[in-house]
Coordinates of C-alpha atoms and ligand atoms in Angstrom, one line a residue:
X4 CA 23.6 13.8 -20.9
X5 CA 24.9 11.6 -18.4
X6 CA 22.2 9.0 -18.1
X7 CA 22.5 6.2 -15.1
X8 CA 20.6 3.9 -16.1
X9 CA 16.6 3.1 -16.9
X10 CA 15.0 4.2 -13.4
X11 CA 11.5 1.6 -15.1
X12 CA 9.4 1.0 -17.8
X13 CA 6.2 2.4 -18.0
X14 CA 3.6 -0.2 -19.3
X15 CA -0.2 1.0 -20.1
X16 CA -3.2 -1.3 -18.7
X17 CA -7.0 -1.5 -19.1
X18 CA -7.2 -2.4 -15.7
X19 CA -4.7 -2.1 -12.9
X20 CA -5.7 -4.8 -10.6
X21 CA -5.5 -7.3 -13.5
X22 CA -2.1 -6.0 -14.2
X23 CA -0.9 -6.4 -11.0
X24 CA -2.4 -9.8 -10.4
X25 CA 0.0 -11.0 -13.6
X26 CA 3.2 -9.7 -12.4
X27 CA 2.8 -10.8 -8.9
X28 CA 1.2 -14.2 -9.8
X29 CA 2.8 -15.1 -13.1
X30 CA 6.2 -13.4 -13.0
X31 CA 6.8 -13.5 -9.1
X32 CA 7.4 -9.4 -8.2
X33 CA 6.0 -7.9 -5.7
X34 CA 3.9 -4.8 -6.0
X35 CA 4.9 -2.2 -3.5
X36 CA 3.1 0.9 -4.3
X37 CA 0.0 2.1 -5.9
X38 CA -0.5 6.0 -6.7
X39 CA -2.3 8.2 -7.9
X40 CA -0.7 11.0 -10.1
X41 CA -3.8 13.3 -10.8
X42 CA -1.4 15.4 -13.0
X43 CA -1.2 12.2 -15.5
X44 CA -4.6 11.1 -14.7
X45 CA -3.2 7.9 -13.9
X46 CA -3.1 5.4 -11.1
X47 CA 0.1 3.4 -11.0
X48 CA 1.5 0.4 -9.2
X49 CA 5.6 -0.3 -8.9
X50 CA 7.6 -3.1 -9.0
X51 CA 11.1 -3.5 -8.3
X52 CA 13.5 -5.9 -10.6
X53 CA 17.5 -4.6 -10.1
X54 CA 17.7 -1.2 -10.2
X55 CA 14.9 -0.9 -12.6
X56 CA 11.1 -0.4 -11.7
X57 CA 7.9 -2.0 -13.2
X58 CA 5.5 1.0 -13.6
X59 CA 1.7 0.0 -14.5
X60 CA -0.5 2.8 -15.4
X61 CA -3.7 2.9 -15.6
X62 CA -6.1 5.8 -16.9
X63 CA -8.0 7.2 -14.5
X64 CA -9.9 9.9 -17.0
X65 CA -10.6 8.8 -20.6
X66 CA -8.7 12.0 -22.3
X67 CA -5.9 11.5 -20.5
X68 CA -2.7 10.4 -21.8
X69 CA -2.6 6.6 -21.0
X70 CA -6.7 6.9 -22.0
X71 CA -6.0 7.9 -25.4
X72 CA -2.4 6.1 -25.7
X73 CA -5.0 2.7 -25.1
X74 CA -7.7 3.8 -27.5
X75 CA -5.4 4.3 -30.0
X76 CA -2.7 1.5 -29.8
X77 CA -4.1 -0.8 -26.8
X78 CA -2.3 -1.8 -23.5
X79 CA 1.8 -2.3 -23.7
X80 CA 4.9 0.1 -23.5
X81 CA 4.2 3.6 -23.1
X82 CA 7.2 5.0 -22.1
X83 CA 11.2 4.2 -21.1
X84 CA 12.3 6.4 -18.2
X85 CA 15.9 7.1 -17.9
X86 CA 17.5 8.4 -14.6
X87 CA 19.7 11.4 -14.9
X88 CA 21.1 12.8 -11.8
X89 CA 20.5 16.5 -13.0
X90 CA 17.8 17.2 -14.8
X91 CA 17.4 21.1 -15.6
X92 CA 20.8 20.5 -17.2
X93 CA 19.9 17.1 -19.2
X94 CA 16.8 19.3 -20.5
X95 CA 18.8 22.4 -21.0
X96 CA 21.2 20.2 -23.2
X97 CA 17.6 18.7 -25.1
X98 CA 16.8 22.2 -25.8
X99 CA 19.9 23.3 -27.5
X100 CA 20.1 20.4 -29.2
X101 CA 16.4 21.4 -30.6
X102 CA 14.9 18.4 -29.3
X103 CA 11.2 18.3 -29.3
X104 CA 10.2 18.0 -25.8
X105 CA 6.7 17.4 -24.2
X106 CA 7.7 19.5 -20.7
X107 CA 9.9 22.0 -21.2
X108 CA 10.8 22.0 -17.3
X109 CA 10.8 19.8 -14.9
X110 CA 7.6 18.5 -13.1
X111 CA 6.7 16.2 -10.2
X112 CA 5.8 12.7 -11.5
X113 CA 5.2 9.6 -9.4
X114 CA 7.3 8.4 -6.1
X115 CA 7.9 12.0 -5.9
X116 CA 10.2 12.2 -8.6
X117 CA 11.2 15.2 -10.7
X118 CA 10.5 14.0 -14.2
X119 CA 10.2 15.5 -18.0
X120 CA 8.9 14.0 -21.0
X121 CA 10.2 14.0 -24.7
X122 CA 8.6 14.0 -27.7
X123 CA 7.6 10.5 -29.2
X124 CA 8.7 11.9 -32.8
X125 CA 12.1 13.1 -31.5
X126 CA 12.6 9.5 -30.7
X127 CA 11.6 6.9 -33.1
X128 CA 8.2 6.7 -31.8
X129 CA 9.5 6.3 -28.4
X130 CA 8.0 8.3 -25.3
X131 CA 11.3 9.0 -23.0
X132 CA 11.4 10.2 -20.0
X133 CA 13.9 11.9 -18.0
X134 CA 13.9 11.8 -13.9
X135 CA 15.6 12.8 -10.8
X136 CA 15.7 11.8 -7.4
X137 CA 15.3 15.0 -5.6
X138 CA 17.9 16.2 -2.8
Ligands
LIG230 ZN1 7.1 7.0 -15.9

């Protein structure tokens, strides 16, 4: 699989600004961009720490993912995004394996990434997901 390390941490909030306002305020880290990803129906803000990111989600349409994820569990850890530097072949290798995968192929996720999600119940309740830098 060939994993890097954890590119960030993907952290569901009620309310973005509030979010924001604790990790710059209490924990000291600066935010350095807030998106939009209509494809998620989220808006996120980053953070840097290392070589890891900070990223805060926040619904932006109640049906969405991070919409429902909150209804049904409340703010906290959504996902754990792992870098890989070559993603059609880390999902090609998920697939043969006969892991259950949310995106079969590659999509583009926040900060321009290219990123794929895997199946909570193919690991122990844990949304993963994979990204790339693109060339
Ligand atoms: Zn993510």
């Amino acid at each position: 699989m060939n994993l890097s390390h954890i590119e960030h941490i993907g952290i569901a909030v009620k309310n973005l600004e509030e979010g924001i306002k604790f990790y710059e305020e209490v924990l000291g880290l600066k935010c350095y961009a807030i998106e939009v990803v209509e494809d998620q129906k989220v808006k996120t803000a980053f953070f840097q720490i290392g070589q890891t990111k900070i990223e805060l989600l926040e619904s932006i349409d109640p049906d969405g993912p991070i919409g429902k994820f909150i209804e049904k569990r409340g703010e906290g850890i959504h996902h754990i995004a792992f870098a890989t530097e070559k993603l059609n072949f880390s999902l090609k290798e998920l697939k043969e394996k006969g892991v259950n995968l949310i995106d079969k192929n590659p999509r583009r996720g926040a900060e321009g990434l290219n990123i794929a999600f895997l199946h909570p119940k193919a690991a122990h309740g844990v949304i993963i997901e994979l990204c790339e830098h693109p060339e």
